Each structure stands twice: as C-alpha cells, then as structure tokens.
Amino acid sequence: MENLIIGLILLIVVATLYLFSLRRADHSKLKKSLTRSLRILIQNSIRLFAIFLIIGMLQNFLSKEAMSNFLLRFRGFSGILAGELAGSIMMGPAASGYPIAKYLFDSGAKTPLVSAFLLSWVMVGIVSMPLEYKDLGRKFMITRNIVTIIGIIFLSLIMGVLI
Amino acid sequence: MNKVKSILKDYALEIAISLIAIVLVILNPGKAYTGFKQALENFRSLLLVMIGVSLLSGYVSVVVSKETIRRYVGKESGFKGVIAGALFGSLMVGPAYMFFSFFKEMVSKGAKPRVVAASITAWAVKLPWIPFMIALLGAKFAIVLNLLIFLFAIVCGYLVELFLGKAEEQR
C-alpha cells in the first residue's frame, strides 16, 4: 500500500516535471529523455527481478527462525559481528527487519546484536553489491561498504551503552 | 556475435542467479516456487516506483542542467546537500538498490558521492514506519537507533568522500 502511494506521488512529480519542461525545453530533448527512461526501465527490471529472485529464494531456504536461532548462539562482540553478517546476507526493506528484531529480543538477544542486524539488513547487501559496483563504481562500492561495516560496529556498541 | 558477447558480459550476474535458481528448483521445487512467487509479488508491488525512478533518471540525464545539480547536491551544496541526501533516503520506499541507476545519473551530472553515500545509509531510517517500529521494539530503542542512523549517514557521507580522495574532486 505504501509502495503504491509513494509510487503515485513519484509519478505525479515526474509528470509535472515533464509537463513543465514541455513548455520550455525543446521537444527533442524530452523525447530523448523518454527513450532513455525506457531503456533504464528495461535494464532495471531485469536486474531488480534477479535480485528479488535471489532474495526470495534465500528467504525460503534460510528461514528466519533458523537464522535467528543461529544468531542467538553468539554473545558480546562476536554477537555484533554475527548480526552484521546475517544482516548483510539477508536483505529486505527496513520495516520487514523489525519483526525479526522483535523475535531476537524475545528470545533473549542483546541490544548490540539486534542493532547490528537491523543496520546491516538495509545498509550492507552482498546481493546488491554487484549492482552498486556497476552503477556507482568499484571505488565507491568498496569504500562505502567498508566505512559502513566498521560504522555499524561502533553504532551497535553505542546502542549497547545507551539502551 | 560481439553483441551476444557483450550482452552475456553485461548480464553475467543475472545469468548466474538464474543458474543458481535452476539448481535450487531441482533441490527443492516447492521452496523455490514460493521464492519465485515472492519475487514476482515484490516486483509487482514496486513496479510503479520503478517506473517513476526510471522516468526521473532519464529526465535528470537529459533535461536537468549540470548547474542545477551542482547547486543542490554537488560541489556548491555543502552540508545542505548531504542533509538533503539523507532526508531523501529516509523518505523513499523500496530497496535502496532500486535507486542506484538514478544515483548513477545524478553522479554523472555532478552530484557528490557524499550525498549518495548519505542517502544509501539513511535508507535504514524509514520515517513512515517509525510508529510500527516503536510498537514492536519500544520507543527508546526505535528513536535512539533512528537518530544514530541519521547522524551516521552524514558522517558516512563525508568519510566516503574523504577516502575516495582527490581523484573525485576533479569532477
């Protein structure tokens, strides 16, 4: 539902942009931009579907319960690393990680582990790294991921102190 | 023949994923089928956003001027540009990687890598979902974690740019 609303808002914004420049910019530019958009859409559809497919399969072959039970074996600093690793392999929209986090808490996991899992769930994705590499470059991909992986360790430690 | 080769190379990852999928189908058809159905469902629910992102990417790459990008998220944007990137990340739906093609167009038009990095990091904040998060995980945990993510998004942006170094500065 939320996807639908934001999708519609996005389309309205884009349509307004196109209509607005219909009056100013020359039409050949708009045509070119539409052709390019179509090419991006086709390319994105293939790439994103492949990622959705691998995530869908992962979720079925690696159940959330099995992963949580594996995570619960770790304590302290190794818990942070385990949570981070699990979050990087599994991936999904931020909100779908919350129920897993709750399950972890209910089963006795500590704040740093759950934080590390939730953070890497969205920020680091082994599955999406090839796409990041292709679109944003090798240097950017490597730098951003390393900074984030180290940052998550610090954030999780801070969470452990604050909560 | 060359064209076939370049397509193979361009979609190497997708082909690899299809091969893995085929192996999984042989191993356990039931689970693989559920996974496939989930992927389709995901695709369907995000299709509208995907169309929007593609149209926006095309628009940015052809119509929007370099000066505009530079002013709002580029060289001249400074701290405000990073904040704008982080806010964009906290508000958008769908996975961050769905917007990578859009980021690519933005960067090639002069957007700063720090803005993109801040945006991707801030993707972990989902403003519309915070009430849900509070209900599940408690107010203190939810609010502190989201504040930390937002701060880290800004720091991460600057760190990424620092490590990317002067080479990027020349753009």
mmCIF file of C-alpha atoms in Angstrom:
data_model
loop_
_atom_site.group_PDB
_atom_site.id
_atom_site.type_symbol
_atom_site.label_atom_id
_atom_site.label_comp_id
_atom_site.label_asym_id
_atom_site.label_seq_id
_atom_site.Cartn_x
_atom_site.Cartn_y
_atom_site.Cartn_z
ATOM 1 C CA MET A 1 0.000 0.000 0.000
ATOM 2 C CA GLU A 2 2.776 2.374 0.989
ATOM 3 C CA ASN A 3 4.651 1.458 -2.181
ATOM 4 C CA LEU A 4 1.574 2.331 -4.210
ATOM 5 C CA ILE A 5 1.175 5.747 -2.567
ATOM 6 C CA ILE A 6 4.838 6.733 -2.882
ATOM 7 C CA GLY A 7 4.867 5.327 -6.438
ATOM 8 C CA LEU A 8 1.907 7.525 -7.351
ATOM 9 C CA ILE A 9 3.454 10.594 -5.711
ATOM 10 C CA LEU A 10 6.684 9.939 -7.595
ATOM 11 C CA LEU A 11 4.817 9.595 -10.893
ATOM 12 C CA ILE A 12 2.895 12.820 -10.292
ATOM 13 C CA VAL A 13 6.139 14.660 -9.514
ATOM 14 C CA VAL A 14 7.772 13.266 -12.650
ATOM 15 C CA ALA A 15 4.734 14.047 -14.817
ATOM 16 C CA THR A 16 4.757 17.625 -13.514
ATOM 17 C CA LEU A 17 8.450 17.931 -14.320
ATOM 18 C CA TYR A 18 7.885 16.668 -17.860
ATOM 19 C CA LEU A 19 4.840 18.887 -18.428
ATOM 20 C CA PHE A 20 6.656 21.879 -17.020
ATOM 21 C CA SER A 21 9.589 21.476 -19.367
ATOM 22 C CA LEU A 22 7.265 20.691 -22.268
ATOM 23 C CA ARG A 23 6.649 24.418 -22.407
ATOM 24 C CA ARG A 24 10.259 25.468 -22.116
ATOM 25 C CA ALA A 25 12.772 22.913 -23.287
ATOM 26 C CA ASP A 26 12.772 21.691 -26.844
ATOM 27 C CA HIS A 27 10.748 18.576 -27.517
ATOM 28 C CA SER A 28 13.595 16.569 -28.951
ATOM 29 C CA LYS A 29 15.187 16.624 -25.508
ATOM 30 C CA LEU A 30 12.080 15.298 -23.836
ATOM 31 C CA LYS A 31 11.794 12.567 -26.427
ATOM 32 C CA LYS A 32 15.399 11.620 -25.825
ATOM 33 C CA SER A 33 14.787 11.569 -22.103
ATOM 34 C CA LEU A 34 11.759 9.280 -22.538
ATOM 35 C CA THR A 35 13.729 6.867 -24.715
ATOM 36 C CA ARG A 36 16.473 6.812 -22.155
ATOM 37 C CA SER A 37 13.991 6.242 -19.341
ATOM 38 C CA LEU A 38 12.542 3.284 -21.195
ATOM 39 C CA ARG A 39 15.994 1.787 -21.613
ATOM 40 C CA ILE A 40 16.734 2.291 -17.913
ATOM 41 C CA LEU A 41 13.377 0.745 -17.006
ATOM 42 C CA ILE A 42 14.015 -2.387 -19.072
ATOM 43 C CA GLN A 43 17.527 -2.773 -17.703
ATOM 44 C CA ASN A 44 16.370 -2.155 -14.135
ATOM 45 C CA SER A 45 13.503 -4.596 -14.460
ATOM 46 C CA ILE A 46 15.855 -7.424 -15.405
ATOM 47 C CA ARG A 47 18.454 -6.566 -12.779
ATOM 48 C CA LEU A 48 15.996 -5.952 -9.957
ATOM 49 C CA PHE A 49 13.963 -9.033 -10.702
ATOM 50 C CA ALA A 50 17.128 -11.111 -10.492
ATOM 51 C CA ILE A 51 17.877 -9.620 -7.066
ATOM 52 C CA PHE A 52 14.289 -10.123 -5.879
ATOM 53 C CA LEU A 53 14.549 -13.713 -7.069
ATOM 54 C CA ILE A 54 17.723 -14.474 -5.153
ATOM 55 C CA ILE A 55 16.321 -12.784 -2.032
ATOM 56 C CA GLY A 56 13.042 -14.691 -2.367
ATOM 57 C CA MET A 57 14.909 -17.977 -2.669
ATOM 58 C CA LEU A 58 17.258 -17.109 0.223
ATOM 59 C CA GLN A 59 14.299 -16.362 2.445
ATOM 60 C CA ASN A 60 12.821 -19.768 1.717
ATOM 61 C CA PHE A 61 15.964 -21.804 2.028
ATOM 62 C CA LEU A 62 17.279 -19.875 5.049
ATOM 63 C CA SER A 63 14.265 -19.464 7.287
ATOM 64 C CA LYS A 64 14.110 -16.512 9.654
ATOM 65 C CA GLU A 65 13.795 -18.838 12.633
ATOM 66 C CA ALA A 66 16.850 -20.859 11.655
ATOM 67 C CA MET A 67 18.856 -17.679 11.178
ATOM 68 C CA SER A 68 17.672 -16.217 14.486
ATOM 69 C CA ASN A 69 18.493 -19.405 16.359
ATOM 70 C CA PHE A 70 21.945 -19.367 14.820
ATOM 71 C CA LEU A 71 22.422 -15.745 15.909
ATOM 72 C CA LEU A 72 21.342 -16.470 19.472
ATOM 73 C CA ARG A 73 24.393 -18.646 19.953
ATOM 74 C CA PHE A 74 26.620 -15.566 19.904
ATOM 75 C CA ARG A 75 27.248 -13.119 22.737
ATOM 76 C CA GLY A 76 29.077 -9.828 23.110
ATOM 77 C CA PHE A 77 31.357 -8.636 20.358
ATOM 78 C CA SER A 78 31.043 -11.801 18.300
ATOM 79 C CA GLY A 79 27.286 -11.229 18.529
ATOM 80 C CA ILE A 80 27.725 -7.890 16.773
ATOM 81 C CA LEU A 81 29.783 -9.494 14.029
ATOM 82 C CA ALA A 82 27.326 -12.382 13.626
ATOM 83 C CA GLY A 83 24.373 -9.986 13.497
ATOM 84 C CA GLU A 84 26.143 -7.882 10.915
ATOM 85 C CA LEU A 85 26.980 -10.893 8.764
ATOM 86 C CA ALA A 86 23.407 -12.194 8.893
ATOM 87 C CA GLY A 87 22.033 -8.771 8.000
ATOM 88 C CA SER A 88 24.397 -8.465 5.041
ATOM 89 C CA ILE A 89 23.438 -11.833 3.586
ATOM 90 C CA MET A 90 19.733 -11.477 4.178
ATOM 91 C CA MET A 91 18.260 -8.279 2.890
ATOM 92 C CA GLY A 92 14.988 -6.520 2.744
ATOM 93 C CA PRO A 93 13.089 -3.319 3.284
ATOM 94 C CA ALA A 94 13.829 -1.721 6.662
ATOM 95 C CA ALA A 95 10.401 -2.418 8.111
ATOM 96 C CA SER A 96 10.445 -6.131 7.369
ATOM 97 C CA GLY A 97 13.506 -6.433 9.593
ATOM 98 C CA TYR A 98 11.599 -5.146 12.664
ATOM 99 C CA PRO A 99 9.605 -8.345 13.317
ATOM 100 C CA ILE A 100 12.821 -10.377 13.116
ATOM 101 C CA ALA A 101 14.420 -7.956 15.586
ATOM 102 C CA LYS A 102 11.476 -8.435 17.921
ATOM 103 C CA TYR A 103 11.808 -12.211 17.675
ATOM 104 C CA LEU A 104 15.503 -11.867 18.516
ATOM 105 C CA PHE A 105 14.738 -9.669 21.539
ATOM 106 C CA ASP A 106 12.029 -12.043 22.737
ATOM 107 C CA SER A 107 14.491 -14.917 22.529
ATOM 108 C CA GLY A 108 16.950 -13.072 24.744
ATOM 109 C CA ALA A 109 19.310 -11.399 22.269
ATOM 110 C CA LYS A 110 21.134 -8.287 23.461
ATOM 111 C CA THR A 111 20.741 -4.781 22.050
ATOM 112 C CA PRO A 112 24.106 -4.623 20.190
ATOM 113 C CA LEU A 113 23.432 -7.828 18.255
ATOM 114 C CA VAL A 114 19.929 -6.759 17.247
ATOM 115 C CA SER A 115 21.162 -3.280 16.282
ATOM 116 C CA ALA A 116 23.958 -4.715 14.144
ATOM 117 C CA PHE A 117 21.483 -6.982 12.408
ATOM 118 C CA LEU A 118 18.934 -4.223 11.724
ATOM 119 C CA LEU A 119 21.570 -1.789 10.471
ATOM 120 C CA SER A 120 23.296 -4.140 8.049
ATOM 121 C CA TRP A 121 19.915 -5.517 6.931
ATOM 122 C CA VAL A 122 19.448 -2.317 4.928
ATOM 123 C CA MET A 123 22.881 -0.696 4.616
ATOM 124 C CA VAL A 124 25.027 -3.628 3.515
ATOM 125 C CA GLY A 125 23.850 -6.140 0.949
ATOM 126 C CA ILE A 126 26.040 -8.813 -0.510
ATOM 127 C CA VAL A 127 23.311 -9.448 -3.080
ATOM 128 C CA SER A 128 23.170 -5.846 -4.243
ATOM 129 C CA MET A 129 26.930 -5.215 -4.276
ATOM 130 C CA PRO A 130 27.337 -6.157 -7.959
ATOM 131 C CA LEU A 131 24.669 -3.598 -8.850
ATOM 132 C CA GLU A 132 26.340 -0.942 -6.716
ATOM 133 C CA TYR A 133 29.618 -1.762 -8.462
ATOM 134 C CA LYS A 134 28.049 -1.478 -11.897
ATOM 135 C CA ASP A 135 26.199 1.773 -11.287
ATOM 136 C CA LEU A 136 28.409 3.665 -8.863
ATOM 137 C CA GLY A 137 31.864 2.280 -9.498
ATOM 138 C CA ARG A 138 34.228 -0.114 -7.791
ATOM 139 C CA LYS A 139 35.893 2.501 -5.614
ATOM 140 C CA PHE A 140 32.641 3.901 -4.322
ATOM 141 C CA MET A 141 31.206 0.450 -3.641
ATOM 142 C CA ILE A 142 34.245 -0.769 -1.710
ATOM 143 C CA THR A 143 34.715 2.473 0.237
ATOM 144 C CA ARG A 144 31.086 2.857 1.199
ATOM 145 C CA ASN A 145 30.733 -0.733 2.326
ATOM 146 C CA ILE A 146 33.913 -0.754 4.403
ATOM 147 C CA VAL A 147 33.032 2.560 6.086
ATOM 148 C CA THR A 148 29.543 1.234 6.774
ATOM 149 C CA ILE A 149 30.650 -2.169 8.098
ATOM 150 C CA ILE A 150 33.039 -0.525 10.561
ATOM 151 C CA GLY A 151 30.492 2.172 11.389
ATOM 152 C CA ILE A 152 27.862 -0.452 12.252
ATOM 153 C CA ILE A 153 30.195 -1.977 14.854
ATOM 154 C CA PHE A 154 30.561 1.414 16.548
ATOM 155 C CA LEU A 155 26.841 2.197 16.316
ATOM 156 C CA SER A 156 25.980 -1.182 17.844
ATOM 157 C CA LEU A 157 28.394 -0.618 20.723
ATOM 158 C CA ILE A 158 26.879 2.833 21.316
ATOM 159 C CA MET A 159 23.397 1.310 21.256
ATOM 160 C CA GLY A 160 24.526 -1.204 23.874
ATOM 161 C CA VAL A 161 25.667 1.615 26.151
ATOM 162 C CA LEU A 162 22.642 3.857 25.609
ATOM 163 C CA ILE A 163 19.814 1.335 25.799
ATOM 164 C CA MET B 1 28.391 -12.394 -32.236
ATOM 165 C CA ASN B 2 30.026 -9.467 -30.494
ATOM 166 C CA LYS B 3 26.650 -8.230 -29.433
ATOM 167 C CA VAL B 4 25.800 -11.583 -27.858
ATOM 168 C CA LYS B 5 29.116 -11.485 -26.032
ATOM 169 C CA SER B 6 28.531 -8.008 -24.666
ATOM 170 C CA ILE B 7 25.031 -8.933 -23.503
ATOM 171 C CA LEU B 8 26.436 -12.030 -21.785
ATOM 172 C CA LYS B 9 29.041 -9.903 -20.071
ATOM 173 C CA ASP B 10 26.596 -7.181 -19.105
ATOM 174 C CA TYR B 11 24.148 -9.591 -17.550
ATOM 175 C CA ALA B 12 26.657 -12.062 -16.115
ATOM 176 C CA LEU B 13 25.240 -11.668 -12.634
ATOM 177 C CA GLU B 14 21.648 -12.194 -13.743
ATOM 178 C CA ILE B 15 22.663 -15.299 -15.662
ATOM 179 C CA ALA B 16 24.500 -16.626 -12.601
ATOM 180 C CA ILE B 17 21.411 -16.007 -10.472
ATOM 181 C CA SER B 18 19.235 -17.867 -12.977
ATOM 182 C CA LEU B 19 21.619 -20.827 -12.832
ATOM 183 C CA ILE B 20 21.512 -20.829 -9.016
ATOM 184 C CA ALA B 21 17.729 -20.623 -9.228
ATOM 185 C CA ILE B 22 17.641 -23.655 -11.516
ATOM 186 C CA VAL B 23 19.804 -25.639 -9.069
ATOM 187 C CA LEU B 24 17.503 -24.635 -6.199
ATOM 188 C CA VAL B 25 14.455 -25.664 -8.221
ATOM 189 C CA ILE B 26 15.986 -29.121 -8.670
ATOM 190 C CA LEU B 27 16.868 -29.320 -4.954
ATOM 191 C CA ASN B 28 13.503 -28.266 -3.633
ATOM 192 C CA PRO B 29 10.856 -27.253 -6.185
ATOM 193 C CA GLY B 30 8.298 -26.249 -3.552
ATOM 194 C CA LYS B 31 10.527 -23.755 -1.751
ATOM 195 C CA ALA B 32 11.991 -22.416 -4.995
ATOM 196 C CA TYR B 33 8.495 -21.839 -6.336
ATOM 197 C CA THR B 34 7.475 -19.905 -3.218
ATOM 198 C CA GLY B 35 10.632 -17.818 -3.595
ATOM 199 C CA PHE B 36 9.802 -17.125 -7.230
ATOM 200 C CA LYS B 37 6.268 -16.131 -6.294
ATOM 201 C CA GLN B 38 7.584 -13.772 -3.631
ATOM 202 C CA ALA B 39 9.936 -12.202 -6.157
ATOM 203 C CA LEU B 40 7.047 -11.647 -8.572
ATOM 204 C CA GLU B 41 4.906 -10.152 -5.810
ATOM 205 C CA ASN B 42 7.774 -7.863 -4.804
ATOM 206 C CA PHE B 43 8.249 -6.810 -8.397
ATOM 207 C CA ARG B 44 4.562 -6.121 -8.867
ATOM 208 C CA SER B 45 4.248 -4.013 -5.722
ATOM 209 C CA LEU B 46 7.289 -1.940 -6.626
ATOM 210 C CA LEU B 47 6.582 -1.586 -10.346
ATOM 211 C CA LEU B 48 5.088 1.890 -10.035
ATOM 212 C CA VAL B 49 8.069 3.167 -8.033
ATOM 213 C CA MET B 50 10.387 1.546 -10.564
ATOM 214 C CA ILE B 51 8.688 3.338 -13.461
ATOM 215 C CA GLY B 52 8.898 6.601 -11.528
ATOM 216 C CA VAL B 53 12.601 6.127 -10.797
ATOM 217 C CA SER B 54 13.351 5.308 -14.449
ATOM 218 C CA LEU B 55 11.492 8.357 -15.731
ATOM 219 C CA LEU B 56 13.264 10.515 -13.172
ATOM 220 C CA SER B 57 16.659 9.067 -14.153
ATOM 221 C CA GLY B 58 16.025 9.766 -17.820
ATOM 222 C CA TYR B 59 14.883 13.287 -17.006
ATOM 223 C CA VAL B 60 17.953 14.002 -14.896
ATOM 224 C CA SER B 61 20.313 12.624 -17.516
ATOM 225 C CA VAL B 62 18.869 14.596 -20.450
ATOM 226 C CA VAL B 63 16.943 17.654 -19.283
ATOM 227 C CA VAL B 64 18.347 18.825 -15.926
ATOM 228 C CA SER B 65 21.392 21.046 -16.232
ATOM 229 C CA LYS B 66 24.701 20.358 -14.542
ATOM 230 C CA GLU B 67 24.494 23.724 -12.823
ATOM 231 C CA THR B 68 21.246 22.790 -11.067
ATOM 232 C CA ILE B 69 22.640 19.501 -9.799
ATOM 233 C CA ARG B 70 25.845 21.171 -8.702
ATOM 234 C CA ARG B 71 23.945 23.801 -6.790
ATOM 235 C CA TYR B 72 21.683 21.419 -4.853
ATOM 236 C CA VAL B 73 23.652 18.196 -4.400
ATOM 237 C CA GLY B 74 27.020 18.942 -5.958
ATOM 238 C CA LYS B 75 30.116 20.974 -5.283
ATOM 239 C CA GLU B 76 28.283 24.090 -4.163
ATOM 240 C CA SER B 77 25.723 22.328 -1.988
ATOM 241 C CA GLY B 78 27.947 21.766 1.051
ATOM 242 C CA PHE B 79 26.392 20.459 4.233
ATOM 243 C CA LYS B 80 22.858 21.151 2.998
ATOM 244 C CA GLY B 81 23.343 18.753 0.107
ATOM 245 C CA VAL B 82 24.310 15.941 2.475
ATOM 246 C CA ILE B 83 21.267 16.627 4.646
ATOM 247 C CA ALA B 84 19.080 16.624 1.535
ATOM 248 C CA GLY B 85 20.532 13.250 0.527
ATOM 249 C CA ALA B 86 19.918 11.768 3.966
ATOM 250 C CA LEU B 87 16.337 13.083 4.032
ATOM 251 C CA PHE B 88 15.687 11.619 0.578
ATOM 252 C CA GLY B 89 16.946 8.251 1.837
ATOM 253 C CA SER B 90 14.734 8.326 4.933
ATOM 254 C CA LEU B 91 11.600 9.135 2.975
ATOM 255 C CA MET B 92 11.790 6.852 -0.069
ATOM 256 C CA VAL B 93 10.280 3.384 -0.191
ATOM 257 C CA GLY B 94 11.595 0.238 -1.781
ATOM 258 C CA PRO B 95 15.101 -1.090 -1.540
ATOM 259 C CA ALA B 96 17.992 1.370 -1.888
ATOM 260 C CA TYR B 97 19.450 -0.571 -4.805
ATOM 261 C CA MET B 98 16.359 0.235 -6.825
ATOM 262 C CA PHE B 99 17.632 3.816 -6.933
ATOM 263 C CA PHE B 100 21.218 3.019 -7.927
ATOM 264 C CA SER B 101 20.564 3.825 -11.590
ATOM 265 C CA PHE B 102 19.134 7.166 -10.512
ATOM 266 C CA PHE B 103 22.181 7.864 -8.328
ATOM 267 C CA LYS B 104 24.379 6.990 -11.286
ATOM 268 C CA GLU B 105 22.747 9.663 -13.461
ATOM 269 C CA MET B 106 22.987 12.161 -10.611
ATOM 270 C CA VAL B 107 26.687 11.492 -10.058
ATOM 271 C CA SER B 108 27.468 11.731 -13.758
ATOM 272 C CA LYS B 109 25.760 15.136 -13.719
ATOM 273 C CA GLY B 110 27.924 16.356 -10.846
ATOM 274 C CA ALA B 111 26.233 15.138 -7.658
ATOM 275 C CA LYS B 112 28.735 14.489 -4.888
ATOM 276 C CA PRO B 113 29.451 10.920 -3.767
ATOM 277 C CA ARG B 114 28.952 12.085 -0.172
ATOM 278 C CA VAL B 115 25.320 12.888 -0.938
ATOM 279 C CA VAL B 116 24.759 9.451 -2.476
ATOM 280 C CA ALA B 117 26.517 7.654 0.395
ATOM 281 C CA ALA B 118 24.458 9.589 2.966
ATOM 282 C CA SER B 119 21.311 8.705 1.072
ATOM 283 C CA ILE B 120 22.066 4.966 0.957
ATOM 284 C CA THR B 121 22.937 4.892 4.678
ATOM 285 C CA ALA B 122 19.858 6.851 5.682
ATOM 286 C CA TRP B 123 17.762 4.283 3.803
ATOM 287 C CA ALA B 124 17.740 2.361 7.113
ATOM 288 C CA VAL B 125 15.593 5.133 8.606
ATOM 289 C CA LYS B 126 12.029 4.801 7.448
ATOM 290 C CA LEU B 127 10.113 7.774 8.766
ATOM 291 C CA PRO B 128 6.640 6.447 7.896
ATOM 292 C CA TRP B 129 7.421 3.156 9.659
ATOM 293 C CA ILE B 130 8.673 4.574 12.972
ATOM 294 C CA PRO B 131 5.315 4.072 14.769
ATOM 295 C CA PHE B 132 5.398 0.401 13.732
ATOM 296 C CA MET B 133 8.968 0.120 14.956
ATOM 297 C CA ILE B 134 8.064 1.731 18.289
ATOM 298 C CA ALA B 135 5.163 -0.680 18.737
ATOM 299 C CA LEU B 136 7.408 -3.685 18.127
ATOM 300 C CA LEU B 137 10.717 -2.677 19.664
ATOM 301 C CA GLY B 138 9.936 0.063 22.153
ATOM 302 C CA ALA B 139 10.159 3.845 21.897
ATOM 303 C CA LYS B 140 13.631 4.235 23.339
ATOM 304 C CA PHE B 141 15.264 1.680 21.059
ATOM 305 C CA ALA B 142 13.461 2.935 17.946
ATOM 306 C CA ILE B 143 14.130 6.625 18.469
ATOM 307 C CA VAL B 144 17.768 6.306 19.546
ATOM 308 C CA LEU B 145 18.574 3.893 16.697
ATOM 309 C CA ASN B 146 16.975 6.125 14.053
ATOM 310 C CA LEU B 147 18.727 9.234 15.359
ATOM 311 C CA LEU B 148 22.051 7.397 15.322
ATOM 312 C CA ILE B 149 21.457 6.179 11.761
ATOM 313 C CA PHE B 150 20.709 9.688 10.570
ATOM 314 C CA LEU B 151 23.836 11.110 12.215
ATOM 315 C CA PHE B 152 25.909 8.235 10.862
ATOM 316 C CA ALA B 153 24.520 8.843 7.356
ATOM 317 C CA ILE B 154 26.044 12.323 7.410
ATOM 318 C CA VAL B 155 29.358 11.140 8.883
ATOM 319 C CA CYS B 156 29.468 8.226 6.428
ATOM 320 C CA GLY B 157 28.970 10.601 3.509
ATOM 321 C CA TYR B 158 31.974 12.682 4.495
ATOM 322 C CA LEU B 159 34.129 9.640 5.322
ATOM 323 C CA VAL B 160 33.391 8.020 1.951
ATOM 324 C CA GLU B 161 34.328 11.210 0.178
ATOM 325 C CA LEU B 162 37.474 11.559 2.266
ATOM 326 C CA PHE B 163 38.621 8.045 1.351
ATOM 327 C CA LEU B 164 37.596 8.373 -2.276
ATOM 328 C CA GLY B 165 40.180 11.110 -2.303
ATOM 329 C CA LYS B 166 41.198 13.843 -4.595
ATOM 330 C CA ALA B 167 40.535 11.917 -7.794
ATOM 331 C CA GLU B 168 36.833 12.512 -7.326
ATOM 332 C CA GLU B 169 37.445 16.154 -6.546
ATOM 333 C CA GLN B 170 38.338 16.855 -10.167
ATOM 334 C CA ARG B 171 34.846 16.200 -11.482
#
